[in-house]
Tab-separated table of C-alpha atoms in Angstrom:
chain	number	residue	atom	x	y	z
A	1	UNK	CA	-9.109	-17.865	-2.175
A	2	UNK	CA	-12.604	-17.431	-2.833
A	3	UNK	CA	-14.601	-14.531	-1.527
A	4	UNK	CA	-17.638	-15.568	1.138
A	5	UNK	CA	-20.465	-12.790	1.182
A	6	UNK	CA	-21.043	-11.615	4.829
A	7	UNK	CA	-23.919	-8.701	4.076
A	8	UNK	CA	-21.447	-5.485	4.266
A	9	UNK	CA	-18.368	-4.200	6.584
A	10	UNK	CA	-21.028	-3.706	9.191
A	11	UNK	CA	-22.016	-7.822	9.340
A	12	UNK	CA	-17.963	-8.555	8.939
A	13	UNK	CA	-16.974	-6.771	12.380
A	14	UNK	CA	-20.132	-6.859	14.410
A	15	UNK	CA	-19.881	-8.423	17.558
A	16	UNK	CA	-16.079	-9.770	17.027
A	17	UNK	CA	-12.683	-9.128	18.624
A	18	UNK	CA	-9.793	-9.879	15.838
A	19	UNK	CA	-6.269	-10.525	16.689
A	20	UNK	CA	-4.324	-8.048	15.143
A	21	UNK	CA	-1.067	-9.328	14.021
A	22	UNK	CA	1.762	-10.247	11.673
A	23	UNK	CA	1.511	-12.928	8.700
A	24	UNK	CA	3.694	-15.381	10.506
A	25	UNK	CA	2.069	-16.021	13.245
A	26	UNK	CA	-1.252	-16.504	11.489
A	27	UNK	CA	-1.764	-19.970	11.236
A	28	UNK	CA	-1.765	-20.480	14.762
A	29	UNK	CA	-3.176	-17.820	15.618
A	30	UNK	CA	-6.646	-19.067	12.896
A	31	UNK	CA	-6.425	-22.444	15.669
A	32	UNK	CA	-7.010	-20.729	18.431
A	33	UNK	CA	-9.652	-17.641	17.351
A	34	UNK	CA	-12.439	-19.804	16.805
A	35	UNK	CA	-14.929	-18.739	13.949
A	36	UNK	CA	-16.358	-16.053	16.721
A	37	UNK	CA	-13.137	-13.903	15.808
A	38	UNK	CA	-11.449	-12.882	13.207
A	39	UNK	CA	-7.535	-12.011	12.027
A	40	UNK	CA	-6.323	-8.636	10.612
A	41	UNK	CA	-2.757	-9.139	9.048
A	42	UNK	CA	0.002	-6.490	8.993
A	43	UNK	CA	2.992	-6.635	7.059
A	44	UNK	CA	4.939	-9.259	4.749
A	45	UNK	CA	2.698	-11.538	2.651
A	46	UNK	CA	-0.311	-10.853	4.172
A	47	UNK	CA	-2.348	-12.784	1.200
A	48	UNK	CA	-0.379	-15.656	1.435
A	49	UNK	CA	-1.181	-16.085	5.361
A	50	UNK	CA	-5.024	-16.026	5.029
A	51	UNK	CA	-4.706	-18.155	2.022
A	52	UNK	CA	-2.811	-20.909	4.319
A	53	UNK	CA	-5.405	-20.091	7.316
A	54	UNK	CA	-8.020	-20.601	4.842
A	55	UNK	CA	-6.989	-23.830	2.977
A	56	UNK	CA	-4.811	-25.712	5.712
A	57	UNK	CA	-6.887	-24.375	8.828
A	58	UNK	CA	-10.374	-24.440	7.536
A	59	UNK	CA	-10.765	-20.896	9.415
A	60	UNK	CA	-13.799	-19.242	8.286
A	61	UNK	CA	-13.762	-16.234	10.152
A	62	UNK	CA	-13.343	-13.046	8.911
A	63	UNK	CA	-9.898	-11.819	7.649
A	64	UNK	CA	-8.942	-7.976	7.007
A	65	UNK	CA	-5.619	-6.659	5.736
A	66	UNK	CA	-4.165	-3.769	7.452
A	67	UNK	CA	-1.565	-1.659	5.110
A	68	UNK	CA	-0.538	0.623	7.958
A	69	UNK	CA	-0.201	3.754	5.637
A	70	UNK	CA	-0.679	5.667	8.665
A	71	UNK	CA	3.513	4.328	9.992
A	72	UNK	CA	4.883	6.283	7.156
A	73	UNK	CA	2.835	9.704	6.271
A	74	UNK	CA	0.469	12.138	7.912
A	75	UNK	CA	-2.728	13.237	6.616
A	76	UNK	CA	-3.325	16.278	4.624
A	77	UNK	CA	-6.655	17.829	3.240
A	78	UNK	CA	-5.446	17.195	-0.348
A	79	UNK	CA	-3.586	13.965	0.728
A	80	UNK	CA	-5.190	11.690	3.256
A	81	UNK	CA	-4.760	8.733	2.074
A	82	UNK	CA	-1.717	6.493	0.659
A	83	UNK	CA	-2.085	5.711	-2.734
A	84	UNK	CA	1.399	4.386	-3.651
A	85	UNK	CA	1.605	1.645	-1.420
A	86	UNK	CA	4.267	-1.082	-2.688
A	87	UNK	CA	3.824	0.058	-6.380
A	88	UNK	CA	6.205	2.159	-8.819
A	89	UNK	CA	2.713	3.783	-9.963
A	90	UNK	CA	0.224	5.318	-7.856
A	91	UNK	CA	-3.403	3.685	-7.391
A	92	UNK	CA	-6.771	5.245	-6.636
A	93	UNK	CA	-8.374	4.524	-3.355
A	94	UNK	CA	-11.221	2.366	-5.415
A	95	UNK	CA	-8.123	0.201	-6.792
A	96	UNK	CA	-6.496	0.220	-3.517
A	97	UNK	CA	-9.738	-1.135	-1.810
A	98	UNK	CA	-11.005	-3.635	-4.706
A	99	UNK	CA	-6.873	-4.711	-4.178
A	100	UNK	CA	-7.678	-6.407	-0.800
A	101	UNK	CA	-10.989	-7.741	-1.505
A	102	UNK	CA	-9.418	-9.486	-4.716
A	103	UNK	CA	-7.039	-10.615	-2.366
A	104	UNK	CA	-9.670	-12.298	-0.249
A	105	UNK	CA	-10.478	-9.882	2.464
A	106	UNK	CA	-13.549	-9.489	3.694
A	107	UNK	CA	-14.042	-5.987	3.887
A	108	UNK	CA	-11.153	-3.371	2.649
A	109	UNK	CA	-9.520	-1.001	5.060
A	110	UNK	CA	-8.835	2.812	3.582
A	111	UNK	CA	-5.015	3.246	3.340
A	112	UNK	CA	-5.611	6.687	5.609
A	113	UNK	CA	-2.100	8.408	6.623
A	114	UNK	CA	-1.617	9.313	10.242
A	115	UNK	CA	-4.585	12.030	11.912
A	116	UNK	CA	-2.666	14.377	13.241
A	117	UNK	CA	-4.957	15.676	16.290
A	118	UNK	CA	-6.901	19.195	15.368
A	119	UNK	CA	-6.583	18.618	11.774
A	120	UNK	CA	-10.012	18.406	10.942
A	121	UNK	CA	-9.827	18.952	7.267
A	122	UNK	CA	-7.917	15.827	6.694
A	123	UNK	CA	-10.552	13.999	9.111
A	124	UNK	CA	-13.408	14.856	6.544
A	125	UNK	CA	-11.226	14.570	3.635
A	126	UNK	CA	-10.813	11.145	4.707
A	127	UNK	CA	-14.839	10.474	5.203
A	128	UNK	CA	-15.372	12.236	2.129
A	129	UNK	CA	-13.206	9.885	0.192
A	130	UNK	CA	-14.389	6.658	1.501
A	131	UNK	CA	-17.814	7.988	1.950
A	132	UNK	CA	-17.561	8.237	-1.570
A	133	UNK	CA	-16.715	4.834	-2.871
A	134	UNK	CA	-20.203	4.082	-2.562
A	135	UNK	CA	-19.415	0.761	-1.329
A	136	UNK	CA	-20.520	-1.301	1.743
A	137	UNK	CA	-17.654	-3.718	2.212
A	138	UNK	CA	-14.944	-0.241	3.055
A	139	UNK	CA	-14.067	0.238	6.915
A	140	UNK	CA	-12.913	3.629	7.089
A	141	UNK	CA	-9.306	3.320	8.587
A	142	UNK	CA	-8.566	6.313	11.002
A	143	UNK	CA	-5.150	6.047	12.714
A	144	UNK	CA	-5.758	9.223	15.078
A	145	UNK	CA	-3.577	10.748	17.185
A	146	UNK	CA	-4.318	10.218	21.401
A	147	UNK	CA	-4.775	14.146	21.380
A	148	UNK	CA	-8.268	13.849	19.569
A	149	UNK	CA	-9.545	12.535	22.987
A	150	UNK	CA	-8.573	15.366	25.164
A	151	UNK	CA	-11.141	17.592	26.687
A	152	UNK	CA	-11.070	20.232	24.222
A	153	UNK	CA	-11.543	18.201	21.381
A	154	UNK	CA	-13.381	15.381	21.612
A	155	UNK	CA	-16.776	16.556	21.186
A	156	UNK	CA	-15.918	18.426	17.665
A	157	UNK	CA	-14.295	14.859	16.914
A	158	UNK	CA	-17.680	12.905	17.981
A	159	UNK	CA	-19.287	14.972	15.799
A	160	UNK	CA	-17.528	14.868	13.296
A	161	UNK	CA	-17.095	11.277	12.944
A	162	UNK	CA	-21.126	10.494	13.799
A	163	UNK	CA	-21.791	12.256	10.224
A	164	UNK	CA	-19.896	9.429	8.961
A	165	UNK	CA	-22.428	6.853	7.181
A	166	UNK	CA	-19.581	4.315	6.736
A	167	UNK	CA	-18.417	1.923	9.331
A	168	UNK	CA	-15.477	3.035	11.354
A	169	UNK	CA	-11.982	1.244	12.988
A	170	UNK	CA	-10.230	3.809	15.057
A	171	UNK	CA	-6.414	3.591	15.652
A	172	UNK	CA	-5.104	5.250	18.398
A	173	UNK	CA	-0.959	6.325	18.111
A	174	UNK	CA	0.931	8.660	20.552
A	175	UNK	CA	2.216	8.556	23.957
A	176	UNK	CA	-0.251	8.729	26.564
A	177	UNK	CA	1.932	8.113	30.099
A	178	UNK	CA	1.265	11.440	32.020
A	179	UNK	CA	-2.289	10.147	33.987
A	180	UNK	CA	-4.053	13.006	33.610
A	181	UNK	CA	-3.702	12.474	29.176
A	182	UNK	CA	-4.248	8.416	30.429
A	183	UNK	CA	-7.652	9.529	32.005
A	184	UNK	CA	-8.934	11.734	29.604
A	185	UNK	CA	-7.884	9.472	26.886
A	186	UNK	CA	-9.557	6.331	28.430
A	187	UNK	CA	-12.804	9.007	29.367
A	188	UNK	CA	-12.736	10.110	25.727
A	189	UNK	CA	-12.826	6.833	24.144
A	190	UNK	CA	-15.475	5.441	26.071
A	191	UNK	CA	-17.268	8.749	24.547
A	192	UNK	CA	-16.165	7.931	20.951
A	193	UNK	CA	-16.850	4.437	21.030
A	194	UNK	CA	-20.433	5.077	22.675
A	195	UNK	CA	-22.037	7.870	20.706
A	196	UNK	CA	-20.290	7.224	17.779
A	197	UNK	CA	-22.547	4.510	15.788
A	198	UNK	CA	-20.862	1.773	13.379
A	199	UNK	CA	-17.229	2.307	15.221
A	200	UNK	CA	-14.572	-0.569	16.021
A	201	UNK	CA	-11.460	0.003	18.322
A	202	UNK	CA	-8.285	-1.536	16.249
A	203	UNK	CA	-4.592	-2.113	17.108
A	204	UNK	CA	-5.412	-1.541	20.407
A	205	UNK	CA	-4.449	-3.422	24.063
A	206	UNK	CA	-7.432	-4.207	26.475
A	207	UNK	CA	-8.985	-1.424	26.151
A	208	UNK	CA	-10.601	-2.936	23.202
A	209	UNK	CA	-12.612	-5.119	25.269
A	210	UNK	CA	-13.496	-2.162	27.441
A	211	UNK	CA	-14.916	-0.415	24.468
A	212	UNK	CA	-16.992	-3.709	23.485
A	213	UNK	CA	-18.552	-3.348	26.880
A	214	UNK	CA	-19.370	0.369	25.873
A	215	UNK	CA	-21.364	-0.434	22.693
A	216	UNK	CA	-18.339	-0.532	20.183
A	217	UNK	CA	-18.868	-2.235	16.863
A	218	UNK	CA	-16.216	-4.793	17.593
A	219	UNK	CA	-12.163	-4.565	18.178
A	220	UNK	CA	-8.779	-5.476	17.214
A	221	UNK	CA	-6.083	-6.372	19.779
A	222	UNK	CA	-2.386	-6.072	18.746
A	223	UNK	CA	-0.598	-10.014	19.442
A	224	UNK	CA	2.195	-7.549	20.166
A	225	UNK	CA	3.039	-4.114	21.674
A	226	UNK	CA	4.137	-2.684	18.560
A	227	UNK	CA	0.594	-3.618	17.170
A	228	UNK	CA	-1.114	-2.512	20.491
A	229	UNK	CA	-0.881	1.376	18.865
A	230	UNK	CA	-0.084	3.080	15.686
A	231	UNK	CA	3.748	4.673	15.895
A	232	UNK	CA	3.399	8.042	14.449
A	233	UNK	CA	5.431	8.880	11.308
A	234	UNK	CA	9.061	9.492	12.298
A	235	UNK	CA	8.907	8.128	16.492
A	236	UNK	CA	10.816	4.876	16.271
A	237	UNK	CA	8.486	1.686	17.328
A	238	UNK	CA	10.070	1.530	21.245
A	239	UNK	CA	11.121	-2.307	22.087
A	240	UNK	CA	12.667	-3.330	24.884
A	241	UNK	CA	12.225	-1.722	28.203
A	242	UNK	CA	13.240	0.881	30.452
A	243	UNK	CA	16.159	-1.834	32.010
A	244	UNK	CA	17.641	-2.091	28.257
A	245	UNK	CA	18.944	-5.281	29.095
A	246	UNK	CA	15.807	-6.823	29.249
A	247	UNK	CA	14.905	-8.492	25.822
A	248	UNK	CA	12.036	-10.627	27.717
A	249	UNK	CA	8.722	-10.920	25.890
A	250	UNK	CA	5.213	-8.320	27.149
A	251	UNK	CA	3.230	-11.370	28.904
A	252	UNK	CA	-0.489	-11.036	29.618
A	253	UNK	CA	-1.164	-11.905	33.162
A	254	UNK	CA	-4.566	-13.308	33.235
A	255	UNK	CA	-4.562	-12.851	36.940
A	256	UNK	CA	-3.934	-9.050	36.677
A	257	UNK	CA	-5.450	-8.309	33.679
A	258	UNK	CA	-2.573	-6.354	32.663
A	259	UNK	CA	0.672	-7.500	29.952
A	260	UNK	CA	3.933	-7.359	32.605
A	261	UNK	CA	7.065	-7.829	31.161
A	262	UNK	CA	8.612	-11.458	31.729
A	263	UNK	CA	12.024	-10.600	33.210
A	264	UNK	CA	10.028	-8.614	35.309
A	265	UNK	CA	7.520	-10.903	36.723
A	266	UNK	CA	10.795	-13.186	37.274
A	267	UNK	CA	12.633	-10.676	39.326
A	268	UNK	CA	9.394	-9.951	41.507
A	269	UNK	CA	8.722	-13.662	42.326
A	270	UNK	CA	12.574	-14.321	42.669
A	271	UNK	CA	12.471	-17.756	44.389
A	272	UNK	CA	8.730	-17.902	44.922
A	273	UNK	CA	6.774	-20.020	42.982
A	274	UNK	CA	4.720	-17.731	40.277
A	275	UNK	CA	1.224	-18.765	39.286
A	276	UNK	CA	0.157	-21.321	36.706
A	277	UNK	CA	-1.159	-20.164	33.455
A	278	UNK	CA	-4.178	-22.456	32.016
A	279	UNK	CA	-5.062	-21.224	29.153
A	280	UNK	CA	-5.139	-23.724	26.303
A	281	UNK	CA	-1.766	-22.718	25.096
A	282	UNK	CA	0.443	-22.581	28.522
A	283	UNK	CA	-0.981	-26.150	30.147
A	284	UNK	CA	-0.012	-24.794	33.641
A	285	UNK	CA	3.204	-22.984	32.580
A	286	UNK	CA	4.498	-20.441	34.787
A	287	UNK	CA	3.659	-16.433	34.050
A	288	UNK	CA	7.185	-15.707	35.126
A	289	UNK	CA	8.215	-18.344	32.335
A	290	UNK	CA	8.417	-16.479	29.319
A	291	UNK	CA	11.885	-14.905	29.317
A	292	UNK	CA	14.439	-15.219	26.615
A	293	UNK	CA	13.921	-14.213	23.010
A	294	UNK	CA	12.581	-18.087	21.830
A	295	UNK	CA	9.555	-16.957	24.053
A	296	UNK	CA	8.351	-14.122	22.220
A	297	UNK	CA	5.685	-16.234	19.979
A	298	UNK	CA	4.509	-18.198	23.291
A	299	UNK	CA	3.637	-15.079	24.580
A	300	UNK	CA	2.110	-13.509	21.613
A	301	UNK	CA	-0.193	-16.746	21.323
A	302	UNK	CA	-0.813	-16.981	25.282
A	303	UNK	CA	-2.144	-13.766	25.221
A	304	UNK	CA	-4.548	-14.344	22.457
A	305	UNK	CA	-5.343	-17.821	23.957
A	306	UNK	CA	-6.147	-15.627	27.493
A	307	UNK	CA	-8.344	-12.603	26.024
A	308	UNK	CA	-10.531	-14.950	23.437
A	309	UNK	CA	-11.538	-16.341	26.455
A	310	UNK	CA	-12.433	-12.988	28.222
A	311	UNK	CA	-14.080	-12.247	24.495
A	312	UNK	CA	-16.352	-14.923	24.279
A	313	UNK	CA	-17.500	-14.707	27.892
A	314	UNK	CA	-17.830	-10.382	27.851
A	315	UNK	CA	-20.005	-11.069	24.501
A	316	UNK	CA	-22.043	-14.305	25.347
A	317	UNK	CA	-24.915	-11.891	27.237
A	318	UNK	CA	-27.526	-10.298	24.892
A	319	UNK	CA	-27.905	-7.056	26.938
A	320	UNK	CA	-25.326	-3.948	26.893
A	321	UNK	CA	-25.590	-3.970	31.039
A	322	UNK	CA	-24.767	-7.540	31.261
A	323	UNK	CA	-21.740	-6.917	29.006
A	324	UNK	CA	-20.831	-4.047	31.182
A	325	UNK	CA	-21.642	-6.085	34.363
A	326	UNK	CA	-18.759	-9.019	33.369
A	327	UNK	CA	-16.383	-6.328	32.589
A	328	UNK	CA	-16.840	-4.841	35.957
A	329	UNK	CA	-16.511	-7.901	37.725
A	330	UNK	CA	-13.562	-9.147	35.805
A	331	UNK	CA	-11.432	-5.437	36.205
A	332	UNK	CA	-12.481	-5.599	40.075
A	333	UNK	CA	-11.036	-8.949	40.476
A	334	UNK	CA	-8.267	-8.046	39.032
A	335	UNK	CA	-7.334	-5.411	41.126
A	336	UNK	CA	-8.035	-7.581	44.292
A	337	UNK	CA	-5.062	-10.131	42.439
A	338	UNK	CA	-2.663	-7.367	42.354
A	339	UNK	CA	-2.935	-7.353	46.481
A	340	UNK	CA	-2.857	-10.932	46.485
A	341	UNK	CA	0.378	-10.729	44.414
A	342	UNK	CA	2.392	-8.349	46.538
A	343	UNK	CA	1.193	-11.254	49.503
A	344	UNK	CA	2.566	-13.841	47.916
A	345	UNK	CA	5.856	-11.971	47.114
A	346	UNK	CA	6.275	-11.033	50.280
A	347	UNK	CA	6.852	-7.016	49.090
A	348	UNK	CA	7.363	-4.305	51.585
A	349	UNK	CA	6.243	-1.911	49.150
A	350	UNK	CA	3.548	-2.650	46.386
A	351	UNK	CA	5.241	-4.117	42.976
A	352	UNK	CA	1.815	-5.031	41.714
A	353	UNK	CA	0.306	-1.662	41.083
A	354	UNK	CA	-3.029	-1.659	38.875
A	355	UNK	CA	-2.726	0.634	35.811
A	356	UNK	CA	-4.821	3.863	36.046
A	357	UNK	CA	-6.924	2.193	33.200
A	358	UNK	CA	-7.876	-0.827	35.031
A	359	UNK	CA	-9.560	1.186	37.847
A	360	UNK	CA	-11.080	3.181	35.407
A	361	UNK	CA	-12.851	-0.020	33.350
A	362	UNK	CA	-13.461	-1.752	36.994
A	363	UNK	CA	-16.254	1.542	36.826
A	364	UNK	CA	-16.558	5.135	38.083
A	365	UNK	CA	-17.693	4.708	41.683
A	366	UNK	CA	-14.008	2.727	42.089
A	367	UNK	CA	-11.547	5.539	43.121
A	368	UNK	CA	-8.018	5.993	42.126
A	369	UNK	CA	-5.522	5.495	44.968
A	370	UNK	CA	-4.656	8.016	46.778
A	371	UNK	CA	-0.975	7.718	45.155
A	372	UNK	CA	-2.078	9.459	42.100
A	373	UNK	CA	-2.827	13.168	41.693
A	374	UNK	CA	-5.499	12.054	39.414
A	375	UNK	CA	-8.940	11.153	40.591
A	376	UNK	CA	-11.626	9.537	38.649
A	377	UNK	CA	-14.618	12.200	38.739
């Protein structure tokens, strides 16, 4: 698998959201990104997937590899990046980078351990390293805790990343449920991705198209929850739900601009007739269709087949504002469908709440309801 020059890291992400997801759903997934997009693989056989995306489906977008170091160790000063990998005998970082681009990639992500938030020294130890290299086809891989966001740290961590003279994907890992952490998180990043120059947003939900409207470099989203975030070393990856019984696939609702579980948009819309999907994938299938475990690739491909859509149309205007302007639009009208959905279900109570996030991307002159304790400033 020959590699195709692309003028640096920088030229391989600008301007493009990537799916971010596994090797076997890669094929399909190279049908429906369109050479405007790109793939970045995780896990088994990685090489062998772009190989087949690049030989059976003629996709000539770009293609990263993404060795999650950051699922297994945390960073250190003296250690912050994985070296081992799958081999018996440790590698350098130059041999661990030249690795994927042998391998066809188009640009080599560091192997960076997990950022523990505060710990500075690994932060620059990390730069330092890739920095370094010398090269211009390394992305500097920096799977950072949620915490770096938080009031009292994210201007050291702008800061420190803006001396950076190396292009940039940020990982985000942690929990981030209580709203006030949601807030400053979503606050934060818009920060990061803004002042911070050559920075991308990967393994990340729809936020990454948020940050894309902010000035970020370009994004990855995660085909799946578990890619949707980095799992810190030693938290189990949660699946499932809070009803245990529920095994149904995360579904993006292209209505509500928000992933709802599929046994739960079933139970909501009981005997009601739930809305048509039509993106290219679904041909009119029902959102509340995707419920047993056979479903889980439908969904993973609907909701790549949904956002490209949102991608191509939030990137097709040459100004910053008139990226911005589409996002707004698109968040607000999303929130209006969440009324409309509690309509049609008849509720008594709403079931279709927006997320705290989605106000927040719908812009700051939208306030939060009155519900949360939390208010946008």
């Amino acid at each position: 698998m020959g590699k195709r020059p692309r003028g640096g890291a920088v030229a391989v992400l600008a301007d493009r959201v990537f799916a971010h997801a596994r090797p076997s759903d890669a094929s399909d997934l190279a049908a429906l990104m369109g050479t405007e997009g790109g793939l970045v693989l995780t896990g088994a056989n990685p090489v062998r997937a772009a190989r087949r995306c690049r030989e059976e489906q003629a996709f000539d977008g770009p293609i990263l590899f993404d060795v999650a170091a950051a699922e297994g160790k945390v960073a250190t000063r003296e250690r912050p990046f994985d070296e081992s990998g799958d081999q018996l005998v440790e590698l350098t970082l130059e041999e661990r980078v030249q690795g994927q681009i042998d391998a066809g990639a188009d640009a080599a992500l560091t192997p960076t351990r997990y950022l523990r938030a505060g710990d500075f020294g690994a932060v620059e130890a990390a730069i330092e390293g890739a920095v370094g290299l010398g090269r211009d086809d390394v992305i500097l891989s920096l799977p950072m805790d949620v915490g770096w966001l938080a009031t009292g740290l994210i201007d050291k961590t702008i800061g420190v990343l803006a001396q950076a003279s190396i292009p940039k994907a940020v990982m985000l890992g942690g929990r981030r449920n209580p709203p006030q952490r949601v807030m400053d998180g979503a606050f934060g990043l818009r920060r990061l991705v803004a002042e911070v120059p050559d920075v991308a947003l990967f393994r990340t939900d729809l936020a990454g198209l948020d940050a894309l409207a902010q000035g970020c470099l370009a994004a990855s989203i995660g085909t799946s929850g578990a890619l949707r975030h980095v799992v810190p070393p030693g938290e189990a990856v949660a699946y499932g739900s809070a009803n245990g019984d529920d095994r149904s696939p995360s579904v993006l609702v292209p209505d509500l601009l928000s992933y709802v579980r599929g046994g739960v948009l079933a139970d909501r819309f009981g005997d009601r007739p739930a809305p048509p999907c039509r993106c290219v994938r679904c041909g009119g299938r029902s959102v509340a269709g995707f419920l047993r475990q056979e479903d889980w690739k439908d969904a993973r491909l609907h909701g790549v087949a949904v956002w490209t859509e949102w991608a191509r149309n939030l990137l097709y205007p040459d100004s910053l504002e008139g990226r911005r302007r589409y996002w707004r639009r698109l968040c607000r009208d999303a929130i209006a469908a969440h009324a409309r959905y509690n309509t049609s279900v008849r509720a008594r109570e709403p079931v279709f709440v927006p997320p705290d996030s989605l106000w927040i991307w719908a812009g700051e002159d939208t306030p939060l309801p009155a519900r949360r304790n939390s208010r946008v400033p």
